[in-house]
Amino acid sequence: AAKHFDVVVIGGGAAGLMCALTAGDRGRRVLVLDHANRVGKKILMSGGGRCNFTNMYCEPENFISANPHFVKSALSRYSQWDFIALVDKHGIPYHEKKLGQLFCDHSSKDIVRMLLDECAAAGVAVRTDTPVTDVETGTPHRLQAGAEAIACESLVIATGGYSIPRMGATGFGLDLARSLGLPVQPTRPALVPFTLSGRPLEELEGLSGVALDTVTTAGGMGFRENLLFTHRGLSGPAVLQASSYWEEGQAVAIDLFPGIDLAAHLRELREQRPKLELKSVLGEQLTRRVAQRWCELWVENRALEHLSNADIEQVVAACQPWTVWPAGTEGYRTAEVTLGGVDTAALSSKTMECRTIPGLYFIGEVVDVTGHLGGHNFQWAWASGHAAGEYA
Ligand code: FAD
């Protein structure tokens, strides 16, 4: 006979654990199943091991979805302040790194331990190394967890997206959604470095490791943050953010002098300090290495007094913006998140329950909601997990 639970959560990541502890707190009998050898692996590796667990300025505008309004309900009912209160309750020390991004002082392990302690206190059973097969929705839902047959009233899918397969990511939730006839928005890697090839890559040879303050824009969205040159192309927070708005074949516009009218600046300096070299002027913002390279590539270095207006236009054309055509992205191997996923039209924004299949829920990254860099993706996992946990 099948073992019965009120709630089964497939996927013991950020969203799944939050859902489980919330449902457990309501007195529901909850089981979490994960095929990996431990839960919360992405939490552990996140934020360079210190987990950027939320963002003080998290707003619906920080999310990408075919329906930008969908996130509002869950985010307002479980906000960053609710999660911060939970972190405080467990005495976990943290700090703001920049731009409202909150990181653990010590380790991401603190967050996983907190979630597991809360799960234990709420009587949640957590099973790792347990592959799930033969999912059949109904009243009750039925599934096979390893060797065990299980039945449940509520089934929550929290298996995440495709990013970082070696951390246990699978297309399980998306495949299940498709097999049940639910709409799925096209998926692609996001928060991911760009790759360059051929000439554009050769032009940047030797610059790997240099970081610049930029406004990097793709698909009409610009981000003021650092850009980092890599061996294969471009990375850094500005580039990762822009990648979520980039589509294959599009150009990326990189303002290398954010907040500065470069043409006016050069003309003014040409008057005031005519002997100054172009390379030095550019170097103040671009670093010496990049300024040198830009002079080799676009406008030969010389004293400003020898720069014509046409030369200045050429410098500006190479910097404001510098236009780059990425060959592609690094893909799911390094992408922090998966764009797209289970279409929000299929779900209730209040409960995350499937409109056509009662008692079936989708939460976290498997849903077509993708946050900006900076703790927003975890905030979505907490908020959507909490929303489902209140009803499942
Ligand atoms: P996940 O956390 O991915 O959890 C899914 C779980 O489901 C996993 O435990 C997995 O083992 C399990 N699973 C998968 N398939 C199956 C299956 N077939 N059967 C059973 N179980 C299965 N976001 C931030 O907000 N801040 C950060 O600092 C941050 N840093 C990141 C760093 C890296 C390197 C990466 C890759 C991502 C980072 N993110 C960050 C994004 C964030 O980790 C995700 O958005 C978040 O983990 C999604 O939560 P989730 O619960 O939906 O999915």
Short mmCIF file of N, CA and C in Angstrom, two decimals, residues 39-196:
data_model
loop_
_atom_site.label_atom_id
_atom_site.label_comp_id
_atom_site.label_asym_id
_atom_site.label_seq_id
_atom_site.Cartn_x
_atom_site.Cartn_y
_atom_site.Cartn_z
N VAL A 39 20.37 18.30 0.37
CA VAL A 39 19.47 19.36 -0.08
C VAL A 39 20.21 20.70 -0.12
N GLY A 40 19.63 21.64 -0.83
CA GLY A 40 20.14 23.02 -0.82
C GLY A 40 21.52 23.22 -1.40
N LYS A 41 21.89 22.40 -2.39
CA LYS A 41 23.25 22.53 -2.96
C LYS A 41 23.49 23.90 -3.59
N LYS A 42 22.44 24.43 -4.24
CA LYS A 42 22.64 25.74 -4.89
C LYS A 42 22.74 26.85 -3.85
N ILE A 43 22.05 26.66 -2.73
CA ILE A 43 22.19 27.66 -1.66
C ILE A 43 23.64 27.64 -1.19
N LEU A 44 24.19 26.44 -1.04
CA LEU A 44 25.56 26.31 -0.54
C LEU A 44 26.58 26.98 -1.47
N MET A 45 26.38 26.84 -2.78
CA MET A 45 27.37 27.40 -3.72
C MET A 45 27.08 28.86 -4.04
N SER A 46 25.94 29.36 -3.60
CA SER A 46 25.53 30.71 -4.02
C SER A 46 26.36 31.79 -3.36
N GLY A 47 26.38 32.93 -4.02
CA GLY A 47 27.05 34.12 -3.48
C GLY A 47 28.49 33.82 -3.08
N GLY A 48 29.18 33.01 -3.87
CA GLY A 48 30.56 32.66 -3.57
C GLY A 48 30.71 31.97 -2.22
N GLY A 49 29.67 31.19 -1.82
CA GLY A 49 29.71 30.46 -0.55
C GLY A 49 29.13 31.24 0.62
N ARG A 50 28.65 32.47 0.33
CA ARG A 50 28.09 33.28 1.43
C ARG A 50 26.62 33.60 1.20
N CYS A 51 26.02 33.06 0.18
CA CYS A 51 24.59 33.17 -0.11
C CYS A 51 24.04 34.60 0.01
N ASN A 52 23.83 35.19 -1.13
CA ASN A 52 23.15 36.50 -1.18
C ASN A 52 21.66 36.18 -1.08
N PHE A 53 21.17 36.05 0.18
CA PHE A 53 19.86 35.41 0.40
C PHE A 53 18.65 36.28 0.12
N THR A 54 18.82 37.59 0.09
CA THR A 54 17.72 38.44 -0.37
C THR A 54 18.28 39.82 -0.70
N ASN A 55 17.36 40.72 -1.07
CA ASN A 55 17.77 42.08 -1.39
C ASN A 55 16.81 43.05 -0.72
N MET A 56 17.35 44.02 0.00
CA MET A 56 16.52 44.97 0.75
C MET A 56 15.59 45.78 -0.17
N TYR A 57 15.99 45.93 -1.42
CA TYR A 57 15.18 46.75 -2.33
C TYR A 57 14.38 45.90 -3.32
N CYS A 58 14.13 44.66 -2.96
CA CYS A 58 13.41 43.75 -3.87
C CYS A 58 12.01 44.29 -4.19
N GLU A 59 11.72 44.41 -5.48
CA GLU A 59 10.43 44.91 -5.97
C GLU A 59 10.01 44.06 -7.15
N PRO A 60 8.72 44.07 -7.49
CA PRO A 60 8.29 43.32 -8.68
C PRO A 60 9.07 43.68 -9.95
N GLU A 61 9.60 44.91 -10.02
CA GLU A 61 10.36 45.34 -11.19
C GLU A 61 11.67 44.57 -11.34
N ASN A 62 12.08 43.85 -10.30
CA ASN A 62 13.33 43.09 -10.37
C ASN A 62 13.15 41.70 -10.98
N PHE A 63 11.96 41.45 -11.55
CA PHE A 63 11.70 40.11 -12.08
C PHE A 63 11.28 40.16 -13.54
N ILE A 64 11.66 39.11 -14.27
CA ILE A 64 11.31 38.96 -15.67
C ILE A 64 10.31 37.80 -15.77
N SER A 65 9.20 38.04 -16.43
CA SER A 65 8.18 37.00 -16.62
C SER A 65 7.29 37.45 -17.76
N ALA A 66 6.66 36.49 -18.44
CA ALA A 66 5.72 36.87 -19.50
C ALA A 66 4.59 37.70 -18.89
N ASN A 67 4.28 37.46 -17.62
CA ASN A 67 3.30 38.29 -16.90
C ASN A 67 3.99 38.98 -15.72
N PRO A 68 4.42 40.22 -15.94
CA PRO A 68 5.20 40.91 -14.90
C PRO A 68 4.42 41.16 -13.60
N HIS A 69 3.09 41.03 -13.63
CA HIS A 69 2.29 41.26 -12.42
C HIS A 69 2.23 40.03 -11.53
N PHE A 70 2.57 38.87 -12.09
CA PHE A 70 2.36 37.61 -11.37
C PHE A 70 3.05 37.56 -10.02
N VAL A 71 4.25 38.13 -9.92
CA VAL A 71 5.05 38.01 -8.69
C VAL A 71 4.49 38.82 -7.52
N LYS A 72 3.66 39.81 -7.83
CA LYS A 72 3.27 40.80 -6.80
C LYS A 72 2.64 40.19 -5.57
N SER A 73 1.73 39.27 -5.77
CA SER A 73 0.98 38.71 -4.65
C SER A 73 1.91 37.99 -3.67
N ALA A 74 2.68 37.05 -4.18
CA ALA A 74 3.56 36.26 -3.30
C ALA A 74 4.61 37.14 -2.65
N LEU A 75 5.20 38.07 -3.42
CA LEU A 75 6.26 38.93 -2.87
C LEU A 75 5.72 39.83 -1.76
N SER A 76 4.46 40.26 -1.90
CA SER A 76 3.93 41.16 -0.88
C SER A 76 3.53 40.38 0.36
N ARG A 77 3.18 39.11 0.22
CA ARG A 77 2.78 38.35 1.40
C ARG A 77 3.96 37.68 2.10
N TYR A 78 5.08 37.54 1.43
CA TYR A 78 6.30 37.09 2.10
C TYR A 78 7.44 37.92 1.51
N SER A 79 7.77 39.00 2.19
CA SER A 79 8.72 39.96 1.63
C SER A 79 10.14 39.65 2.11
N GLN A 80 11.08 40.44 1.62
CA GLN A 80 12.48 40.34 2.08
C GLN A 80 12.55 40.51 3.59
N TRP A 81 11.65 41.37 4.15
CA TRP A 81 11.69 41.64 5.59
C TRP A 81 11.25 40.42 6.39
N ASP A 82 10.34 39.64 5.83
CA ASP A 82 9.94 38.40 6.50
C ASP A 82 11.11 37.42 6.54
N PHE A 83 11.83 37.33 5.42
CA PHE A 83 12.96 36.39 5.42
C PHE A 83 14.08 36.89 6.34
N ILE A 84 14.30 38.19 6.34
CA ILE A 84 15.34 38.77 7.22
C ILE A 84 14.98 38.49 8.68
N ALA A 85 13.68 38.56 9.00
CA ALA A 85 13.25 38.28 10.37
C ALA A 85 13.57 36.83 10.75
N LEU A 86 13.40 35.93 9.79
CA LEU A 86 13.72 34.51 10.04
C LEU A 86 15.22 34.33 10.28
N VAL A 87 16.02 34.99 9.46
CA VAL A 87 17.47 34.94 9.61
C VAL A 87 17.89 35.51 10.97
N ASP A 88 17.24 36.61 11.36
CA ASP A 88 17.52 37.23 12.68
C ASP A 88 17.15 36.28 13.81
N LYS A 89 15.99 35.63 13.65
CA LYS A 89 15.51 34.71 14.68
C LYS A 89 16.54 33.61 14.95
N HIS A 90 17.26 33.22 13.91
CA HIS A 90 18.27 32.16 14.05
C HIS A 90 19.65 32.72 14.40
N GLY A 91 19.72 34.04 14.60
CA GLY A 91 20.98 34.65 15.01
C GLY A 91 22.09 34.55 13.98
N ILE A 92 21.70 34.48 12.71
CA ILE A 92 22.71 34.35 11.65
C ILE A 92 23.25 35.74 11.30
N PRO A 93 24.57 35.93 11.44
CA PRO A 93 25.11 37.26 11.10
C PRO A 93 25.20 37.47 9.59
N TYR A 94 24.88 38.70 9.16
CA TYR A 94 24.91 39.02 7.73
C TYR A 94 25.25 40.49 7.55
N HIS A 95 25.51 40.86 6.33
CA HIS A 95 25.85 42.26 6.03
C HIS A 95 25.35 42.62 4.64
N GLU A 96 25.22 43.93 4.40
CA GLU A 96 24.89 44.40 3.06
C GLU A 96 26.20 44.59 2.31
N LYS A 97 26.33 43.93 1.16
CA LYS A 97 27.57 44.06 0.40
C LYS A 97 27.51 45.34 -0.42
N LYS A 98 26.47 45.45 -1.23
CA LYS A 98 26.21 46.69 -1.99
C LYS A 98 24.80 46.59 -2.55
N LEU A 99 24.23 47.71 -2.92
CA LEU A 99 22.94 47.75 -3.61
C LEU A 99 21.85 46.91 -2.93
N GLY A 100 21.87 46.88 -1.61
CA GLY A 100 20.82 46.17 -0.87
C GLY A 100 21.01 44.67 -0.79
N GLN A 101 22.14 44.17 -1.34
CA GLN A 101 22.37 42.72 -1.38
C GLN A 101 22.84 42.21 -0.02
N LEU A 102 22.07 41.31 0.59
CA LEU A 102 22.44 40.78 1.91
C LEU A 102 23.13 39.43 1.78
N PHE A 103 24.29 39.33 2.41
CA PHE A 103 25.11 38.11 2.39
C PHE A 103 25.35 37.63 3.82
N CYS A 104 25.52 36.33 3.99
CA CYS A 104 25.94 35.78 5.28
C CYS A 104 27.36 36.26 5.59
N ASP A 105 27.63 36.56 6.85
CA ASP A 105 29.00 36.92 7.24
C ASP A 105 29.91 35.70 7.11
N HIS A 106 29.38 34.52 7.53
CA HIS A 106 30.22 33.33 7.58
C HIS A 106 30.06 32.44 6.36
N SER A 107 28.87 31.84 6.23
CA SER A 107 28.73 30.80 5.22
C SER A 107 27.28 30.56 4.84
N SER A 108 27.09 30.14 3.59
CA SER A 108 25.76 29.73 3.11
C SER A 108 25.20 28.59 3.94
N LYS A 109 26.10 27.84 4.56
CA LYS A 109 25.66 26.69 5.37
C LYS A 109 24.68 27.15 6.44
N ASP A 110 24.86 28.39 6.94
CA ASP A 110 23.96 28.92 7.96
C ASP A 110 22.51 28.93 7.47
N ILE A 111 22.33 29.26 6.20
CA ILE A 111 20.97 29.35 5.64
C ILE A 111 20.37 27.95 5.51
N VAL A 112 21.16 27.01 5.00
CA VAL A 112 20.64 25.64 4.84
C VAL A 112 20.31 25.06 6.22
N ARG A 113 21.20 25.29 7.19
CA ARG A 113 20.95 24.77 8.55
C ARG A 113 19.66 25.37 9.11
N MET A 114 19.47 26.67 8.90
CA MET A 114 18.26 27.34 9.37
C MET A 114 17.01 26.69 8.77
N LEU A 115 17.03 26.45 7.47
CA LEU A 115 15.87 25.86 6.80
C LEU A 115 15.62 24.45 7.32
N LEU A 116 16.71 23.68 7.48
CA LEU A 116 16.54 22.30 7.96
C LEU A 116 16.08 22.27 9.42
N ASP A 117 16.57 23.20 10.24
CA ASP A 117 16.11 23.27 11.64
C ASP A 117 14.62 23.59 11.68
N GLU A 118 14.21 24.53 10.83
CA GLU A 118 12.79 24.89 10.78
C GLU A 118 11.95 23.71 10.30
N CYS A 119 12.46 22.98 9.32
CA CYS A 119 11.76 21.80 8.81
C CYS A 119 11.63 20.76 9.92
N ALA A 120 12.72 20.53 10.65
CA ALA A 120 12.70 19.53 11.72
C ALA A 120 11.69 19.94 12.79
N ALA A 121 11.70 21.23 13.15
CA ALA A 121 10.77 21.71 14.18
C ALA A 121 9.31 21.56 13.73
N ALA A 122 9.11 21.62 12.42
CA ALA A 122 7.74 21.51 11.89
C ALA A 122 7.39 20.06 11.54
N GLY A 123 8.30 19.13 11.88
CA GLY A 123 8.02 17.70 11.66
C GLY A 123 8.09 17.25 10.21
N VAL A 124 8.82 18.01 9.39
CA VAL A 124 8.93 17.66 7.97
C VAL A 124 9.93 16.52 7.78
N ALA A 125 9.57 15.53 6.98
CA ALA A 125 10.52 14.46 6.65
C ALA A 125 11.27 14.85 5.38
N VAL A 126 12.60 14.71 5.41
CA VAL A 126 13.40 15.07 4.24
C VAL A 126 14.18 13.84 3.78
N ARG A 127 13.99 13.45 2.52
CA ARG A 127 14.73 12.30 2.00
C ARG A 127 15.59 12.69 0.80
N THR A 128 16.88 12.42 0.92
CA THR A 128 17.79 12.68 -0.20
C THR A 128 18.07 11.37 -0.93
N ASP A 129 18.86 11.45 -2.00
CA ASP A 129 19.22 10.27 -2.80
C ASP A 129 17.98 9.50 -3.25
N THR A 130 16.89 10.21 -3.45
CA THR A 130 15.64 9.53 -3.79
C THR A 130 15.09 10.03 -5.12
N PRO A 131 15.30 9.27 -6.18
CA PRO A 131 14.73 9.67 -7.47
C PRO A 131 13.21 9.48 -7.47
N VAL A 132 12.53 10.37 -8.12
CA VAL A 132 11.07 10.31 -8.20
C VAL A 132 10.66 9.91 -9.61
N THR A 133 9.77 8.93 -9.68
CA THR A 133 9.29 8.49 -10.99
C THR A 133 7.78 8.26 -10.93
N ASP A 134 7.20 7.97 -12.07
CA ASP A 134 5.79 7.57 -12.18
C ASP A 134 4.83 8.52 -11.47
N VAL A 135 4.97 9.80 -11.73
CA VAL A 135 4.06 10.77 -11.10
C VAL A 135 2.70 10.72 -11.80
N GLU A 136 1.66 10.51 -11.01
CA GLU A 136 0.31 10.49 -11.56
C GLU A 136 -0.54 11.44 -10.75
N THR A 137 -1.08 12.47 -11.40
CA THR A 137 -1.88 13.42 -10.65
C THR A 137 -3.30 12.88 -10.49
N GLY A 138 -3.94 13.27 -9.40
CA GLY A 138 -5.32 12.81 -9.15
C GLY A 138 -5.68 13.05 -7.71
N THR A 139 -6.69 12.36 -7.23
CA THR A 139 -7.08 12.47 -5.83
C THR A 139 -7.02 11.09 -5.20
N PRO A 140 -5.95 10.75 -4.52
CA PRO A 140 -4.74 11.55 -4.29
C PRO A 140 -3.80 11.47 -5.50
N HIS A 141 -2.72 12.32 -5.45
CA HIS A 141 -1.63 12.17 -6.41
C HIS A 141 -0.82 10.96 -5.99
N ARG A 142 -0.23 10.28 -6.98
CA ARG A 142 0.60 9.12 -6.65
C ARG A 142 1.95 9.24 -7.32
N LEU A 143 2.96 8.72 -6.65
CA LEU A 143 4.30 8.72 -7.26
C LEU A 143 5.15 7.64 -6.64
N GLN A 144 6.24 7.37 -7.31
CA GLN A 144 7.19 6.37 -6.83
C GLN A 144 8.45 7.12 -6.38
N ALA A 145 8.81 6.96 -5.11
CA ALA A 145 10.02 7.60 -4.57
C ALA A 145 11.00 6.51 -4.23
N GLY A 146 11.98 6.29 -5.11
CA GLY A 146 12.87 5.16 -4.93
C GLY A 146 12.03 3.90 -4.99
N ALA A 147 12.12 3.08 -3.95
CA ALA A 147 11.39 1.81 -3.95
C ALA A 147 9.99 1.96 -3.36
N GLU A 148 9.67 3.16 -2.88
CA GLU A 148 8.44 3.34 -2.12
C GLU A 148 7.32 4.00 -2.94
N ALA A 149 6.13 3.47 -2.78
CA ALA A 149 4.96 4.09 -3.42
C ALA A 149 4.38 5.11 -2.44
N ILE A 150 4.08 6.29 -2.96
CA ILE A 150 3.61 7.36 -2.10
C ILE A 150 2.35 7.99 -2.67
N ALA A 151 1.44 8.35 -1.77
CA ALA A 151 0.23 9.06 -2.18
C ALA A 151 0.15 10.36 -1.39
N CYS A 152 -0.38 11.40 -1.98
CA CYS A 152 -0.47 12.68 -1.27
C CYS A 152 -1.62 13.53 -1.80
N GLU A 153 -2.07 14.40 -0.91
CA GLU A 153 -3.16 15.31 -1.27
C GLU A 153 -2.63 16.46 -2.13
N SER A 154 -1.49 17.02 -1.68
CA SER A 154 -0.88 18.15 -2.41
C SER A 154 0.50 17.74 -2.89
N LEU A 155 0.78 18.06 -4.15
CA LEU A 155 2.09 17.75 -4.72
C LEU A 155 2.72 19.05 -5.19
N VAL A 156 3.91 19.34 -4.65
CA VAL A 156 4.58 20.61 -4.97
C VAL A 156 5.84 20.34 -5.78
N ILE A 157 5.92 20.95 -6.95
CA ILE A 157 7.10 20.76 -7.81
C ILE A 157 8.05 21.94 -7.60
N ALA A 158 9.23 21.62 -7.05
CA ALA A 158 10.22 22.66 -6.71
C ALA A 158 11.59 22.23 -7.18
N THR A 159 11.64 21.70 -8.42
CA THR A 159 12.88 21.10 -8.91
C THR A 159 13.79 22.08 -9.64
N GLY A 160 13.44 23.37 -9.67
CA GLY A 160 14.35 24.37 -10.23
C GLY A 160 14.44 24.32 -11.74
N GLY A 161 15.48 24.97 -12.27
CA GLY A 161 15.67 25.05 -13.72
C GLY A 161 16.82 24.19 -14.19
N TYR A 162 17.33 24.50 -15.38
CA TYR A 162 18.38 23.68 -16.00
C TYR A 162 19.79 24.08 -15.57
N SER A 163 19.93 25.24 -14.90
CA SER A 163 21.30 25.73 -14.69
C SER A 163 22.12 24.89 -13.74
N ILE A 164 23.37 24.73 -14.10
CA ILE A 164 24.38 23.95 -13.39
C ILE A 164 23.95 22.49 -13.21
N PRO A 165 23.95 21.74 -14.32
CA PRO A 165 23.55 20.33 -14.25
C PRO A 165 24.39 19.53 -13.24
N ARG A 166 25.67 19.89 -13.07
CA ARG A 166 26.49 19.07 -12.17
C ARG A 166 26.09 19.25 -10.71
N MET A 167 25.23 20.25 -10.43
CA MET A 167 24.72 20.45 -9.07
C MET A 167 23.37 19.74 -8.89
N GLY A 168 22.96 18.95 -9.86
CA GLY A 168 21.73 18.19 -9.71
C GLY A 168 20.53 18.79 -10.43
N ALA A 169 20.77 19.83 -11.25
CA ALA A 169 19.66 20.44 -11.98
C ALA A 169 19.16 19.49 -13.07
N THR A 170 17.85 19.39 -13.19
CA THR A 170 17.25 18.57 -14.24
C THR A 170 16.05 19.30 -14.81
N GLY A 171 15.55 18.79 -15.92
CA GLY A 171 14.34 19.38 -16.50
C GLY A 171 13.08 18.71 -15.98
N PHE A 172 13.19 18.05 -14.83
CA PHE A 172 12.08 17.25 -14.30
C PHE A 172 10.76 18.02 -14.25
N GLY A 173 10.77 19.18 -13.62
CA GLY A 173 9.54 19.95 -13.44
C GLY A 173 8.96 20.42 -14.76
N LEU A 174 9.85 20.83 -15.67
CA LEU A 174 9.39 21.32 -16.97
C LEU A 174 8.84 20.17 -17.81
N ASP A 175 9.51 19.02 -17.76
CA ASP A 175 9.02 17.84 -18.49
C ASP A 175 7.66 17.41 -17.95
N LEU A 176 7.55 17.43 -16.62
CA LEU A 176 6.27 17.03 -16.02
C LEU A 176 5.16 17.99 -16.46
N ALA A 177 5.46 19.28 -16.40
CA ALA A 177 4.46 20.28 -16.81
C ALA A 177 4.01 20.01 -18.24
N ARG A 178 4.98 19.79 -19.12
CA ARG A 178 4.64 19.54 -20.53
C ARG A 178 3.81 18.28 -20.67
N SER A 179 4.19 17.24 -19.92
CA SER A 179 3.47 15.96 -20.07
C SER A 179 2.04 16.09 -19.55
N LEU A 180 1.80 17.08 -18.68
CA LEU A 180 0.44 17.29 -18.17
C LEU A 180 -0.33 18.29 -19.03
N GLY A 181 0.31 18.72 -20.11
CA GLY A 181 -0.36 19.64 -21.02
C GLY A 181 -0.35 21.09 -20.55
N LEU A 182 0.52 21.40 -19.60
CA LEU A 182 0.60 22.79 -19.12
C LEU A 182 1.51 23.61 -20.04
N PRO A 183 1.19 24.88 -20.24
CA PRO A 183 2.05 25.71 -21.09
C PRO A 183 3.38 26.02 -20.41
N VAL A 184 4.45 26.01 -21.20
CA VAL A 184 5.79 26.31 -20.68
C VAL A 184 6.41 27.39 -21.57
N GLN A 185 6.84 28.49 -20.97
CA GLN A 185 7.52 29.55 -21.74
C GLN A 185 8.92 29.06 -22.12
N PRO A 186 9.36 29.39 -23.34
CA PRO A 186 10.69 28.93 -23.80
C PRO A 186 11.77 29.25 -22.78
N THR A 187 12.69 28.31 -22.60
CA THR A 187 13.73 28.49 -21.59
C THR A 187 15.07 28.82 -22.25
N ARG A 188 15.88 29.59 -21.53
CA ARG A 188 17.27 29.81 -21.96
C ARG A 188 18.09 30.26 -20.75
N PRO A 189 19.42 30.06 -20.84
CA PRO A 189 20.27 30.45 -19.71
C PRO A 189 20.23 31.96 -19.49
N ALA A 190 20.24 32.38 -18.24
CA ALA A 190 20.27 33.81 -17.91
C ALA A 190 21.25 34.05 -16.77
N LEU A 191 21.56 35.32 -16.50
CA LEU A 191 22.63 35.67 -15.56
C LEU A 191 23.86 34.82 -15.92
N VAL A 192 24.30 35.02 -17.14
CA VAL A 192 25.33 34.14 -17.71
C VAL A 192 26.33 34.99 -18.50
N PRO A 193 27.63 34.66 -18.46
CA PRO A 193 28.61 35.42 -19.24
C PRO A 193 28.40 35.27 -20.74
N PHE A 194 28.81 36.31 -21.49
CA PHE A 194 28.78 36.25 -22.95
C PHE A 194 30.09 35.66 -23.46
N THR A 195 30.00 34.91 -24.54
CA THR A 195 31.21 34.46 -25.22
C THR A 195 31.37 35.29 -26.49
N LEU A 196 32.62 35.51 -26.88
CA LEU A 196 32.93 36.18 -28.13
C LEU A 196 33.75 35.22 -28.96
#
